Coordinates of C-alpha atoms in Angstrom, one line a residue:
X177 CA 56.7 26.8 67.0
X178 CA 57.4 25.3 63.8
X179 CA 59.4 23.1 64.6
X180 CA 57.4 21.6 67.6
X181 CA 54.5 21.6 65.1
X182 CA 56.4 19.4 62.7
X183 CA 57.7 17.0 65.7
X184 CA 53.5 16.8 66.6
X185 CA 52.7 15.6 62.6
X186 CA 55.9 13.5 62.5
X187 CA 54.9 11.2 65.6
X188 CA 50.7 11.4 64.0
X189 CA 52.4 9.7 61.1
X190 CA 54.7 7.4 62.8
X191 CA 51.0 6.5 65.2
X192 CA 49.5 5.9 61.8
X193 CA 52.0 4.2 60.9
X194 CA 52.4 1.8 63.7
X195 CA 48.3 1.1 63.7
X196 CA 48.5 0.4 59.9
X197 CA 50.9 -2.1 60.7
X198 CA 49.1 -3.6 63.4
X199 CA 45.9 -4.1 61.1
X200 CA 48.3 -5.4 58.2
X201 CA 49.6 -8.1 60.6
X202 CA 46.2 -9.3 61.5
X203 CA 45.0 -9.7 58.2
X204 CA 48.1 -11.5 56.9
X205 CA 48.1 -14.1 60.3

């Protein structure tokens, strides 16, 4: 179990991640 719970907050982060990104992008073009 806690090994599937850290998989769930590992791919949260990497979602994060990936919309932080997205919204970074936008600003800078």
């Amino acid at each position: 179990m806690e090994k599937n719970m850290s998989d769930d907050g590992s791919d949260e982060r990497k979602l994060a991640k990936l919309i932080d990104l997205k919204r970074w992008s936008s600003r800078v073009c």
